[in-house]
Short mmCIF file of C-alpha atoms and ligand atoms in Angstrom, two decimals:
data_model
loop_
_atom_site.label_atom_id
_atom_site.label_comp_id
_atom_site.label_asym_id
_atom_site.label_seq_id
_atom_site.Cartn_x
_atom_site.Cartn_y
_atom_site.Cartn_z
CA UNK A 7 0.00 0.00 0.00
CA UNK A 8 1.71 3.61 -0.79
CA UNK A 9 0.36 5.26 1.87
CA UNK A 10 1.39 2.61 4.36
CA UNK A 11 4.86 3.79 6.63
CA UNK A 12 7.96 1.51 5.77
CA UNK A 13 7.92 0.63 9.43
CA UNK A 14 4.22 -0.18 9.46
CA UNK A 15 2.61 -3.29 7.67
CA UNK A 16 -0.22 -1.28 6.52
CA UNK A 17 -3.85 -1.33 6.32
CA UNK A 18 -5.52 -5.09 7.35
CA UNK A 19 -6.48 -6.63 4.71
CA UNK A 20 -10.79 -7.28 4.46
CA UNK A 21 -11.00 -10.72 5.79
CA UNK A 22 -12.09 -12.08 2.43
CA UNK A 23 -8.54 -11.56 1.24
CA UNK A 24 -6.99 -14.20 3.55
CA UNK A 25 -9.79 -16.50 3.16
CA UNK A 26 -9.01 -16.29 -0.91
CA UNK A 27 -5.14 -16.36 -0.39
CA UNK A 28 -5.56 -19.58 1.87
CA UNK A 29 -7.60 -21.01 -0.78
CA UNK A 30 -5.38 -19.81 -3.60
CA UNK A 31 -2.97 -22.11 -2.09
CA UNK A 32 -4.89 -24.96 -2.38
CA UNK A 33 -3.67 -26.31 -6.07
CA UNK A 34 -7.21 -27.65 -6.96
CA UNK A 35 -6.43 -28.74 -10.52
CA UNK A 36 -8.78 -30.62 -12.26
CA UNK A 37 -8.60 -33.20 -14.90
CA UNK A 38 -10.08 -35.18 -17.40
CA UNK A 39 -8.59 -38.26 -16.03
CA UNK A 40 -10.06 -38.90 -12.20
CA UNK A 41 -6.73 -40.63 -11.61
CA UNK A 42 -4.65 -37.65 -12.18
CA UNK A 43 -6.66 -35.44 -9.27
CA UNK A 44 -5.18 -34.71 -6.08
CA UNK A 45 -8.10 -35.66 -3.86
CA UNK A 46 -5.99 -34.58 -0.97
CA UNK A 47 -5.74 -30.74 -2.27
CA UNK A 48 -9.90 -30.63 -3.04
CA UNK A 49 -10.25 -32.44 0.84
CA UNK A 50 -8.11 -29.50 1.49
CA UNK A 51 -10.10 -26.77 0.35
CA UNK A 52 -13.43 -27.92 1.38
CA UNK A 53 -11.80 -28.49 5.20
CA UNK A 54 -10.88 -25.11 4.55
CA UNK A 55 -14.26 -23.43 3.47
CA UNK A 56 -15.64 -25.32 6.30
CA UNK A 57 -13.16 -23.23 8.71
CA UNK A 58 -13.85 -20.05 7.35
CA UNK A 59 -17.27 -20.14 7.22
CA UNK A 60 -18.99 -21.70 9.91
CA UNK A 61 -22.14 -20.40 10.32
CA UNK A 62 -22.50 -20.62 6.13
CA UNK A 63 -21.92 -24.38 7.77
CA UNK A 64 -23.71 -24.50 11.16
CA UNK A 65 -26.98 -23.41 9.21
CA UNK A 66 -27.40 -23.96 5.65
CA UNK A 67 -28.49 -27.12 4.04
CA UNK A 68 -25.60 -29.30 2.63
CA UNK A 69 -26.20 -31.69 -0.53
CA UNK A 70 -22.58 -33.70 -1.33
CA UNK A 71 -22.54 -34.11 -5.73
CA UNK A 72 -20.33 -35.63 -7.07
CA UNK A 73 -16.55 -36.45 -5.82
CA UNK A 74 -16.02 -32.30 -4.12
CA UNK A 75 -19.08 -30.52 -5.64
CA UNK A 76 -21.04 -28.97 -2.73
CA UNK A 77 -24.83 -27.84 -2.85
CA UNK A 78 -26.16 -25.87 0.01
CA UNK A 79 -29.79 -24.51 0.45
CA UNK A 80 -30.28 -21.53 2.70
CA UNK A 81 -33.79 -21.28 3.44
CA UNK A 82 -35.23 -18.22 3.02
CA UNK A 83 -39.07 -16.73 4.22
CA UNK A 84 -40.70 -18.25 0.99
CA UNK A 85 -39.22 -20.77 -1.79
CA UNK A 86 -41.46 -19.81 -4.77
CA UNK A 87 -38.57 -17.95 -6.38
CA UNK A 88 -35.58 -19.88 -5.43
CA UNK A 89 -32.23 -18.20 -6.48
CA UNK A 90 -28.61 -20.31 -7.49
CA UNK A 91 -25.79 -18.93 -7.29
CA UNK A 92 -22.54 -21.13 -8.65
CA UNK A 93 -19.43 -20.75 -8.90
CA UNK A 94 -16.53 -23.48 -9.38
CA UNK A 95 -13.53 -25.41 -6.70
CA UNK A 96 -11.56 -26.35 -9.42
CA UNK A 97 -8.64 -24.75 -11.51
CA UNK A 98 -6.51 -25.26 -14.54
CA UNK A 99 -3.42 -26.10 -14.44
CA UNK A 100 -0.21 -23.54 -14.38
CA UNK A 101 0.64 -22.33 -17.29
CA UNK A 102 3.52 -19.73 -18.57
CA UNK A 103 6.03 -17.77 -16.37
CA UNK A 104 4.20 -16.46 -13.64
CA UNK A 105 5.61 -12.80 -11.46
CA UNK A 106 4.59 -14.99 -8.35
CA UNK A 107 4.33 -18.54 -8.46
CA UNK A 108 0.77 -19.40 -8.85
CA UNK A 109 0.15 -21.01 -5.83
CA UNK A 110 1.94 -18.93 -3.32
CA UNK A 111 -1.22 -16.25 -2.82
CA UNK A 112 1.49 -13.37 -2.96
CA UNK A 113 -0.13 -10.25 -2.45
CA UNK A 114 1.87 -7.19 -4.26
CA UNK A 115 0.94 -3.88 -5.86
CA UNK A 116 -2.70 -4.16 -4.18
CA UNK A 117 -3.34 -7.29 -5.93
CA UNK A 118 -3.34 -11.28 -4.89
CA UNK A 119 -1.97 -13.12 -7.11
CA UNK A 120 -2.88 -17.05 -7.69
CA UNK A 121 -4.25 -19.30 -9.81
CA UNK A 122 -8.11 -19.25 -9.63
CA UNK A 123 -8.45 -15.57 -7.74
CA UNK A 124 -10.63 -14.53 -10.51
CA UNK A 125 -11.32 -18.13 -11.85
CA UNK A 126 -13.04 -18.93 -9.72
CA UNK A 127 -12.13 -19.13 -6.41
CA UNK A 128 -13.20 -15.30 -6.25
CA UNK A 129 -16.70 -15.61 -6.69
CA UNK A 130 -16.43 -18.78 -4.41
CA UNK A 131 -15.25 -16.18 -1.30
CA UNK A 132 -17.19 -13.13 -3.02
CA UNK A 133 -20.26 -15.50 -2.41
CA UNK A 134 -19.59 -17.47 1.09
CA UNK A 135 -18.14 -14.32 2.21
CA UNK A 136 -21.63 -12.49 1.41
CA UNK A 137 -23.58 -15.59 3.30
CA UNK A 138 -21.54 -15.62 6.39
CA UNK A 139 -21.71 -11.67 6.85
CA UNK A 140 -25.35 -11.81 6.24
CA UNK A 141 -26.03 -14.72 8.66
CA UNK A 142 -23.84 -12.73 11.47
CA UNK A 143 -26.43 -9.99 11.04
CA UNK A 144 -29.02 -12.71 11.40
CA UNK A 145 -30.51 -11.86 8.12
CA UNK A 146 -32.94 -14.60 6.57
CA UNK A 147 -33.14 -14.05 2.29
CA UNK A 148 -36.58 -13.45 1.07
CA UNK A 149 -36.35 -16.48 -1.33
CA UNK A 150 -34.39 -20.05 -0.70
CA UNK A 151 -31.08 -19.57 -1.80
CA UNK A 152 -28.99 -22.38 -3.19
CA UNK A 153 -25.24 -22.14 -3.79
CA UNK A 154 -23.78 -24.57 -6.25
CA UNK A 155 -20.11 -24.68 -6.43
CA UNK A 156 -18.86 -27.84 -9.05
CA UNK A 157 -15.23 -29.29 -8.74
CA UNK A 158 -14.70 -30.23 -11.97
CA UNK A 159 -16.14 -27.28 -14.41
CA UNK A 160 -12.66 -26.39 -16.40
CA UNK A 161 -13.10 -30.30 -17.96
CA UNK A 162 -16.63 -30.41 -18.45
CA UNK A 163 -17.09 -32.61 -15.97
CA UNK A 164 -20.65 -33.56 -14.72
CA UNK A 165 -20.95 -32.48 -10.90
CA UNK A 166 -23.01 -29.20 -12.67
CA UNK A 167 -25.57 -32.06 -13.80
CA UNK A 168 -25.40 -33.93 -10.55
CA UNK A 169 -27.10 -30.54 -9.48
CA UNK A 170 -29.49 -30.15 -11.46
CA UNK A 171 -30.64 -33.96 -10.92
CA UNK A 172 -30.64 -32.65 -7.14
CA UNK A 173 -32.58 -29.94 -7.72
CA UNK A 174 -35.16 -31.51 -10.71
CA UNK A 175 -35.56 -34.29 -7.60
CA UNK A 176 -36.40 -32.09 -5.46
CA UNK A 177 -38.83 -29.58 -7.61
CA UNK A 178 -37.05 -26.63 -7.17
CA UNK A 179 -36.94 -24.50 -10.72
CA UNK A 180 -35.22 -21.74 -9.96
CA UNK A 181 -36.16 -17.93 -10.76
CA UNK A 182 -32.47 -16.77 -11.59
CA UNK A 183 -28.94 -18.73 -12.01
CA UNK A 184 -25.90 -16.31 -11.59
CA UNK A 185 -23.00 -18.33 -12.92
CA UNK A 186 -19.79 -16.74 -13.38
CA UNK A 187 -18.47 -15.75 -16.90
CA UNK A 188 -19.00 -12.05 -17.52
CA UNK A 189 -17.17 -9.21 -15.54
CA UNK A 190 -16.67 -5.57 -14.78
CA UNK A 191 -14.35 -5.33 -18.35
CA UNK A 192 -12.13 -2.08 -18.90
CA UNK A 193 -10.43 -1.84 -21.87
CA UNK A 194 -13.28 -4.31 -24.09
CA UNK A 195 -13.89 -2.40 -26.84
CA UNK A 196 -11.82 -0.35 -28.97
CA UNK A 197 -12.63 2.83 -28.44
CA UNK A 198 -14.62 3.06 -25.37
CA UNK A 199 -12.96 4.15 -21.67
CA UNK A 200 -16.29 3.60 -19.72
CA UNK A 201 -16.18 0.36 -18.03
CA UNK A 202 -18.61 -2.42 -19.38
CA UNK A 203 -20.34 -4.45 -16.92
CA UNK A 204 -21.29 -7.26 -19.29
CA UNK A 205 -23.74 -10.14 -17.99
CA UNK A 206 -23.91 -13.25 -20.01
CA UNK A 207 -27.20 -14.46 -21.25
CA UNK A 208 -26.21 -17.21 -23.43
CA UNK A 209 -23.14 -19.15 -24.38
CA UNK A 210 -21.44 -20.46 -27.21
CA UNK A 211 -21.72 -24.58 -27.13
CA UNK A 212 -18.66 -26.17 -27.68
CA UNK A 213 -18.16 -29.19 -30.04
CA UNK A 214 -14.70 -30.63 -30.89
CA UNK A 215 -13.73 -33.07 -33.99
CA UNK A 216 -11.05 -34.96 -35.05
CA UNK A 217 -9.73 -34.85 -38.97
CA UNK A 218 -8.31 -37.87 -39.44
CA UNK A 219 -6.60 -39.76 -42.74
CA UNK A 220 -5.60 -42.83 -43.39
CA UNK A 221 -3.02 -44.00 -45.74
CA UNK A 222 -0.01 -46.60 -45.91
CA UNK A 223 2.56 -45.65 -44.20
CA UNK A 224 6.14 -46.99 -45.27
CA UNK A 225 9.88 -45.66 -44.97
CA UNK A 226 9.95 -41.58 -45.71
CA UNK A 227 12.76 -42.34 -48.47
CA UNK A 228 9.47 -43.32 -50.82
CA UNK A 229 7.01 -40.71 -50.20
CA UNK A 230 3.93 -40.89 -52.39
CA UNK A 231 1.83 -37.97 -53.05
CA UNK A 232 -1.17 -36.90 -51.08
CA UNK A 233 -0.07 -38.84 -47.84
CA UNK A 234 -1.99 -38.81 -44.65
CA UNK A 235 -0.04 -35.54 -43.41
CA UNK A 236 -0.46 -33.71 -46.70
CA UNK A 237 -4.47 -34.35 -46.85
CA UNK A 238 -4.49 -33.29 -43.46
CA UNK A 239 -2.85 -29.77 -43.88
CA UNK A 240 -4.74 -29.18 -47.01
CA UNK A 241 -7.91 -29.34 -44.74
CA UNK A 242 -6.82 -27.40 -42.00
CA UNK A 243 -6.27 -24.69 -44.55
CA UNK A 244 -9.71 -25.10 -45.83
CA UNK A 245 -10.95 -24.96 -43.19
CA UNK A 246 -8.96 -21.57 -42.16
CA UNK A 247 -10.02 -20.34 -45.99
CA UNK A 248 -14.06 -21.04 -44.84
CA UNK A 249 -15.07 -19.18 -41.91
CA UNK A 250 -18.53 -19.67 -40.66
CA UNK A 251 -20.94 -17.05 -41.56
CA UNK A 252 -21.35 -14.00 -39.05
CA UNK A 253 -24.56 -12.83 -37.92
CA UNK A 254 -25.55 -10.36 -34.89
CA UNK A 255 -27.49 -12.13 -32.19
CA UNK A 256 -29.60 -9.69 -29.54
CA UNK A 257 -27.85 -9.77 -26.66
CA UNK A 258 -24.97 -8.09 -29.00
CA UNK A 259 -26.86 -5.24 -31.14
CA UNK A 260 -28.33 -4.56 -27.13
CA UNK A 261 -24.60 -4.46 -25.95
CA UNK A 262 -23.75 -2.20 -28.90
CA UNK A 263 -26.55 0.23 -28.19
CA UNK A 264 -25.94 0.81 -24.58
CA UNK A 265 -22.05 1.16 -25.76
CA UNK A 266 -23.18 4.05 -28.30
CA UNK A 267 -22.83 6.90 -26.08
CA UNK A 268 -19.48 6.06 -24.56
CA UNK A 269 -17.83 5.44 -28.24
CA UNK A 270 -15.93 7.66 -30.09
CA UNK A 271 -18.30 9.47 -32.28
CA UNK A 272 -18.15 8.67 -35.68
CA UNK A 273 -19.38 5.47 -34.41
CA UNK A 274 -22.19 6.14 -32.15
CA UNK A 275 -24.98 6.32 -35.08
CA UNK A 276 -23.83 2.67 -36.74
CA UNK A 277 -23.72 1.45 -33.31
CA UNK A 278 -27.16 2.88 -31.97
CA UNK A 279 -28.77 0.92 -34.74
CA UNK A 280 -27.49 -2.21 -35.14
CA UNK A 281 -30.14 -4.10 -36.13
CA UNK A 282 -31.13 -2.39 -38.79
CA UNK A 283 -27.48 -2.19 -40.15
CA UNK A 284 -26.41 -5.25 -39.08
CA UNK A 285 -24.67 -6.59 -42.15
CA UNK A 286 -22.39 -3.22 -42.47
CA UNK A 287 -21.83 -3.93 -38.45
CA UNK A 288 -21.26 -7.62 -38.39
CA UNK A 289 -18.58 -7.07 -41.34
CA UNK A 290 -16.79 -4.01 -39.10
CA UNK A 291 -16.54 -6.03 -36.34
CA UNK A 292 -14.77 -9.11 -37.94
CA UNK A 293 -12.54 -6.65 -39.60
CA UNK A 294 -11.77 -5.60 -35.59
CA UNK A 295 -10.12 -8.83 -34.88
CA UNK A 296 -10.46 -11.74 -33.35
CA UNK A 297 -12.00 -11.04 -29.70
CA UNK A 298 -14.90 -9.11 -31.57
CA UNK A 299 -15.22 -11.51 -35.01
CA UNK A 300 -15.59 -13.67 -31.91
CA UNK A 301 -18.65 -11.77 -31.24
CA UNK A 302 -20.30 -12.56 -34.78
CA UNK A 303 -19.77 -15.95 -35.72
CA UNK A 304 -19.08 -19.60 -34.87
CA UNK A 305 -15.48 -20.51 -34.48
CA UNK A 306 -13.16 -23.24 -35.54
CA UNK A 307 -9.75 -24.06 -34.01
CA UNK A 308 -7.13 -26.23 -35.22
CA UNK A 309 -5.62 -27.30 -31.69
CA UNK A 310 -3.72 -30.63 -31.73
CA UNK A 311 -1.96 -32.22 -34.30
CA UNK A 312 -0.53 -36.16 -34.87
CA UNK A 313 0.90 -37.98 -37.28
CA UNK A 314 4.18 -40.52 -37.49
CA UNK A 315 5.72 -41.32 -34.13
CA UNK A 316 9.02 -41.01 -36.01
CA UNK A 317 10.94 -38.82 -38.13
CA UNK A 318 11.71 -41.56 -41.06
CA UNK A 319 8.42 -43.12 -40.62
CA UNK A 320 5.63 -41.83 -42.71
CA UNK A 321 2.27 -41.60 -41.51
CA UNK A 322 -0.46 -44.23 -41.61
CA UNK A 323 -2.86 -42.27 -39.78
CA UNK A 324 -2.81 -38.31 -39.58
CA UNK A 325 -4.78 -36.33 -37.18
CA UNK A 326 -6.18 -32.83 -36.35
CA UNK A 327 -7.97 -31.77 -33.63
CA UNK A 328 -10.76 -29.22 -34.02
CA UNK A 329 -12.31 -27.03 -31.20
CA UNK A 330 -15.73 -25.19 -32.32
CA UNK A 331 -17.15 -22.62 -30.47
CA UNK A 332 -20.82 -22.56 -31.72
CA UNK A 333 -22.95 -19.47 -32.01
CA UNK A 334 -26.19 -19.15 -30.93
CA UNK A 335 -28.38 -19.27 -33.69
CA UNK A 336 -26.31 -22.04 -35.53
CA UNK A 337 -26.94 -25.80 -34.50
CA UNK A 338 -24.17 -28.71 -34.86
CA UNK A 339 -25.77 -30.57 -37.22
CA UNK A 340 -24.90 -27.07 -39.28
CA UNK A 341 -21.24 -26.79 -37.45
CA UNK A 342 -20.62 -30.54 -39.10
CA UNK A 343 -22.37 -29.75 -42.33
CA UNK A 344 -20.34 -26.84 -42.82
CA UNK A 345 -17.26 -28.60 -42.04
CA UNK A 346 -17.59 -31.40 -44.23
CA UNK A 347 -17.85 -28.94 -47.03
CA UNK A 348 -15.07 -26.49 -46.56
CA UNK A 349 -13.08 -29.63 -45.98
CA UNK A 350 -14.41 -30.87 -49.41
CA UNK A 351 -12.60 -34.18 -49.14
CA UNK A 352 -13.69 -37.56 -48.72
CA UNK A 353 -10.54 -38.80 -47.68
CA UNK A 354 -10.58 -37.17 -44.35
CA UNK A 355 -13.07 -38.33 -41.86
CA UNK A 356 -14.70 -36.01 -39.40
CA UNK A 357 -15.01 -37.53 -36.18
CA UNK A 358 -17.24 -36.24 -33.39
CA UNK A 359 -15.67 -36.35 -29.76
CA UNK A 360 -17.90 -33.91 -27.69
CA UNK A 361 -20.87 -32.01 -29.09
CA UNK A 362 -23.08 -29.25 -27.34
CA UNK A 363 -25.65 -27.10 -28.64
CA UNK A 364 -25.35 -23.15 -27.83
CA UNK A 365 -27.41 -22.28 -24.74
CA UNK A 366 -31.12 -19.99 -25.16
CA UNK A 367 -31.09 -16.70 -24.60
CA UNK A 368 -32.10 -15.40 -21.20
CA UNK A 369 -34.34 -12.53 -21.12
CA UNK A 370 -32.62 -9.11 -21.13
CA UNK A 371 -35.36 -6.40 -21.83
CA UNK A 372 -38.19 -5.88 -19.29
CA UNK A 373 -37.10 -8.39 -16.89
CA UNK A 374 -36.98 -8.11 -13.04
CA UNK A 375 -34.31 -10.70 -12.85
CA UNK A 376 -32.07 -8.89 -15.31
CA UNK A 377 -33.40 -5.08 -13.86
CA UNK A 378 -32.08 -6.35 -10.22
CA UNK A 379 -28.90 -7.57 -11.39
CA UNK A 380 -28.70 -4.27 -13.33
CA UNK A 381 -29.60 -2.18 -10.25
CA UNK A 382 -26.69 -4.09 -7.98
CA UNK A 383 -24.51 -3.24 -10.94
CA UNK A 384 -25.42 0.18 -10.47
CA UNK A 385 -25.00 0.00 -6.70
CA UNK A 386 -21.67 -1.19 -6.29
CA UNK A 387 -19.89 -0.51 -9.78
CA UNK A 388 -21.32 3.19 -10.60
CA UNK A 389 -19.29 4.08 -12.85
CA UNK A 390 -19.78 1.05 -15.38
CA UNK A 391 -22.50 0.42 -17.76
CA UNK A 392 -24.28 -3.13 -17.53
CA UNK A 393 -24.86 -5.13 -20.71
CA UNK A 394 -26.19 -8.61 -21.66
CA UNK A 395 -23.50 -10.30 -24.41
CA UNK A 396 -22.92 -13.27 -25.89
CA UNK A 397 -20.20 -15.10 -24.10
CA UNK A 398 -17.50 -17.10 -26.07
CA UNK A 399 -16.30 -19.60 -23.00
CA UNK A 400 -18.45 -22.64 -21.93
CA UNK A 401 -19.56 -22.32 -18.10
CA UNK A 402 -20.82 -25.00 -15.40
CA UNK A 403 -24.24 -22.79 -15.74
CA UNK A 404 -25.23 -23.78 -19.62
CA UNK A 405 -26.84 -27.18 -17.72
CA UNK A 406 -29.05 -25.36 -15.85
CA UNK A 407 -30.37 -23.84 -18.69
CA UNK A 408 -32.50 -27.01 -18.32
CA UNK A 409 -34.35 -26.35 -15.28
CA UNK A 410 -34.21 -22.27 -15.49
CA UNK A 411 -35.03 -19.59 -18.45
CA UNK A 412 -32.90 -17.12 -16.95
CA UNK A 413 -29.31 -17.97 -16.81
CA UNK A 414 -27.04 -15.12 -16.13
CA UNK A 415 -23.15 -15.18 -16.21
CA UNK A 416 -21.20 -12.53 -14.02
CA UNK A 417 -18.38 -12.67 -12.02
CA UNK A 418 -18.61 -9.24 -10.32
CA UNK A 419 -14.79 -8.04 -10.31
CA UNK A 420 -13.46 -5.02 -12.14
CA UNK A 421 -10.66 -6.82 -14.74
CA UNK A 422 -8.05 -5.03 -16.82
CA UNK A 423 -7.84 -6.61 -20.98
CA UNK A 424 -4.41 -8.29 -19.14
CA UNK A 425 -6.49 -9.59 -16.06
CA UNK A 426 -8.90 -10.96 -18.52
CA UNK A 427 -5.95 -12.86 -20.59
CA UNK A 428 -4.53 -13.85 -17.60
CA UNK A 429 -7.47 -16.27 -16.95
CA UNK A 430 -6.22 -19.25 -18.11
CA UNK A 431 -2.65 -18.29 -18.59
CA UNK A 432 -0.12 -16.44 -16.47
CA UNK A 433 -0.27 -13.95 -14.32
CA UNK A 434 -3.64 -14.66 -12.89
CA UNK A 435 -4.81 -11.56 -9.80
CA UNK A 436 -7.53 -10.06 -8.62
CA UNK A 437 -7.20 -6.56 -6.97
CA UNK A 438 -8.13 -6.48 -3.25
CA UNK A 439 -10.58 -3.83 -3.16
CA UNK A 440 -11.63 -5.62 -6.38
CA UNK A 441 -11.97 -8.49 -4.09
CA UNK A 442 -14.15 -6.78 -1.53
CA UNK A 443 -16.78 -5.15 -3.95
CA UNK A 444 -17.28 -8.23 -5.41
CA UNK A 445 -18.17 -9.58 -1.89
CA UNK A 446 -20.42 -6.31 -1.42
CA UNK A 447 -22.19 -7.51 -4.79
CA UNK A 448 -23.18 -10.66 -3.94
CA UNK A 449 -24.18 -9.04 -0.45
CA UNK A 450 -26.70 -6.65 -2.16
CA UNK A 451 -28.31 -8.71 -4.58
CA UNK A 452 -29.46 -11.69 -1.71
CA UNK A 453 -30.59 -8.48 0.50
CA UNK A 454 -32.73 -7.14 -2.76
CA UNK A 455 -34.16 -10.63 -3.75
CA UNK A 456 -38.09 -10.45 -3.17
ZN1 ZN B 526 -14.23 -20.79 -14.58
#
C-alpha cells in the first residue's frame, strides 16, 4: 500500500482476502482423467471453506454431488422464487512464467496473485463471504437460496448435472442462475474508456472433432503424393479459408446500443442501430479482430496435431484436432455440415468427440431478474454500464439452462484486458478492493431478492 509507513505493515487486509489467499494455495487442478486429481488438495479446500465459514456451515443445508461438488440450500421466508448462485472449486493447471508462483497467494501492488483468484475461487469467497456476513447480522433471504459450487467445471465434468438432478428431484426450478463468466471489463472495446459491466445471457456450445486420414505408411525415403499428413494440412487450410458465416445475435446489437454513447463518435450512429445495419456492423466487427469476429460468428480451431511417431516413418494415420465454439443461432448438425464442405474431401473423416448445442437466450429487456442484477450493478460498480453479451467460453451454468429460463453469467470483479488474458494463462490476480466489492455484490443482490 503507498500510503502505508515503511515501518508499518499497513492497512488489514478485508477478511475475504486471507480466506481467498488460503484457498489460492490450495492447487485444486482438475482433470479429465479422475486418476490424475489430487483428492488430498480438493479435501483440502473444502476443510478449509468449512473453517472459514462456519455459520454458512452451522446453518445452511448441505447436498454432497459428485466427488467435491457442494450444494447448500439456505432457506429463506418463501421458496417460490428460489435463487442459485454457482461458482466453481476447481482450476486449470499452471501455465507460462508467472511474477509470483501461482500457488503462493502473494499479495503485491494491491493485488493477490494465484491461480483461480478470478477463476473462480473469487466468486467462491465473493459469495460465502456475502452468506456468512449476512447470517452474522441474522438476516434470513426473502427467497431459498442455493449455492452450487462444481469441482470439476474447467473439464466439463458432470458435478453441474449432478445438481441439477438434485434440484429436478427435489422440484425446485429456480427464478435466476448467476454463474460466473462475464465481468466488470475495462479496456473491451476499442474505443470506449467507460467500463462495461457485461452479464452473459447465453453461451457459445462447444463441439470438438477430429480430422483424421488414413493412408499406408512406409519408410519416408518413398514418399507418395497426397499422404496422410499432406491431406491433413490441405484441410486445415480449408478450413482456415471457410469461416462460418457472421450474424448479430440480440444480446450483442443490445450491448452495442448501450455502448453508443461512450464510443468515439463517428461510431455512435452505426452502433445505436445495429439491427437495422447489421450486415455493415457484423462485417466491421470481424474486420476488428479476433475477440470481436468472436462476437459474430461460430469458431473453428485447429488445436492438436498427430501424425508418425518417427521422423523416417511416414504416416499411416494423420490427425487434427478441431475445437468449435458454436454461435447461438447455428446448430451442430450445421457446425458438421459446414465442415464437411469447406473440408471438401472424402478422404478425411470427421469424427465427433464432444458435441453441445449453444445455450437460449435469457431474457434481457423488461425483466426483473435482469433489472435487479442491473440495479446491484449500479450500486456497487457506478461508474460502469451493464450489458447482456454473448459469451465465447463454456460455463458450469449452460446445464441449468435445463431447469431455469434465466441464466445469467457474471463474475462481479473489475478486470483489466491483461487480467482478462490472464485467466487461463499467467499472471492470474484479482485486486483487493476488487476483491471486496465483489463480496459487497453478492451481499446486495441476496438483501434485494423479493
Ligand atoms: Zn471458470
Amino acid at each position: 500500500m503507498h500510503h502505508a509507513a515503511p515501518d508499518t505493515a499497513g492497512p488489514v487486509p478485508h477478511r475475504a482476502v486471507s480466506k481467498l489467499q488460503a484457498l489460492v494455495r490450495l492447487p485444486t487442478v482438475s482433470h479429465r482423467d479422475p486418476a490424475l486429481v489430487d483428492v488430498a488438495a480438493f479435501d483440502a479446500l473444502l476443510g478449509e471453506l468449512e473453517r472459514q465459514f462456519p455459520l454458512l456451515h452451522q446453518r445452511l443445508e448441505l447436498t454432497r454431488v459428485g466427488s467435491h461438488g457442494l450444494l447448500f440450500r439456505w432457506a429463506g421466508a418463501d421458496d417460490a422464487r428460489p435463487v442459485v448462485l454457482m461458482a466453481h472449486l476447481d482450476v486449470v493447471p499452471v501455465e507460462g512464467t508467472w511474477t509470483h508462483p501461482a500457488f503462493d497467494g502473494v499479495i503485491a501492488d494491491g493485488q493477490l496473485w494465484g491461480r483461480g483468484t478470478l477463476d473462480d475461487k473469487g466468486c467462491v469467497v465473493g459469495i460465502c463471504e456475502a452468506v456468512e456476513t449476512l447470517l452474522e447480522r441474522d438476516f434470513t433471504p426473502a427467497q431459498d437460496l442455493w449455492l452450487s459450487f462444481g469441482c470439476d467445471e474447467e473439464v466439463m465434468g458432470s458435478t453441474a448435472q449432478e445438481a441439477v438432478r438434485v434440484l429436478t428431484e427435489r422440484g425446485v426450478h429456480p427464478w435466476f442462475v448467476v454463474d460466473e463468466g462475464g465481468a466488470v471489463a475495462s479496456g473491451a472495446f476499442p474505443g470506449v474508456t467507460t467500463p462495461v459491466a457485461v452479464v452473459g445471457v447465453t453461451e457459445k456450445g462447444v463441439t470438438s472433432v477430429e480430422l483424421r486420414a488414413e493412408g499406408r505408411g512406409g519408410h519416408a525415403s518413398t514418399p507418395a503424393r497426397m499422404g496422410p499428413t499432406a491431406r491433413i494440412a490441405r484441410a486445415i487450410m480449408r478450413l482456415e479459408r471457410t469461416p462460418f458465416a457472421p450474424s448479430l445475435p440480440a444480446p450483442t446489437v443490445e450491448l452495442l446500443r448501450r455502448l453508443a454513447p461512450h464510443a468515439p463518435r463517428a461510431l455512435r450512429p452505426v452502433m445505436a442501430h445495429g439491427s437495422r445495419i447489421a450486415p455493415v456492423l457484423t462485417r466491421a466487427l470481424v474486420a476488428a479482430g479476433p475477440e470481436s469476429a468472436a462476437m459474430t460468428r461460430t469458431t473453428a480451431a485447429v488445436t492438436t496435431l498427430s501424425g508418425s511417431p518417427a521422423l523416417n516413418v511416414i504416416a499411416a494415420q494423420a490427425r487434427a484436432g478441431v475445437n468449435v465454439r458454436t454461435m447461438v443461432g447455428d446448430t451442430v448438425a450445421g457446425v458438421l455440415s459446414h465442415l464437411r464442405r469447406a473440408v471438401d474431401d472424402e478422404h478425411v473423416h470427421i469424427d465427433v468427440i464432444e458435441s453441445g448445442e449453444p445455450s437460449p437466450i435469457s431474457p434481457f429487456l423488461d425483466d426483473p431478474a435482469f433489472a435487479l442484477l442491473e440495479a446491484t450493478i449500479a450500486e456497487v460498480f457506478p461508474e460502469a454500464v451493464a450489458s447482456p453479451y454473448v459469451m465465447m467460453a463454456a460455463t458450469d451454468s449452460r446445464h441449468f439452462t435445463e431447469i431455469c429460463e434465466r441464466v445469467y453469467r457474471f463474475a462481479p470483479f473489475r478486470m483489466s484486458k491483461a487480467q482478462r488474458e490472464s485467466i487461463h494463462s499467467f499472471d492470474e490476480r484479482i485486486g483487493l478492493d476488487d476483491l471486496v466489492d465483489g463480496v459487497r455484490w453478492y451481499t446486495t443482490l441476496i438483501e434485494r431478492i423479493r
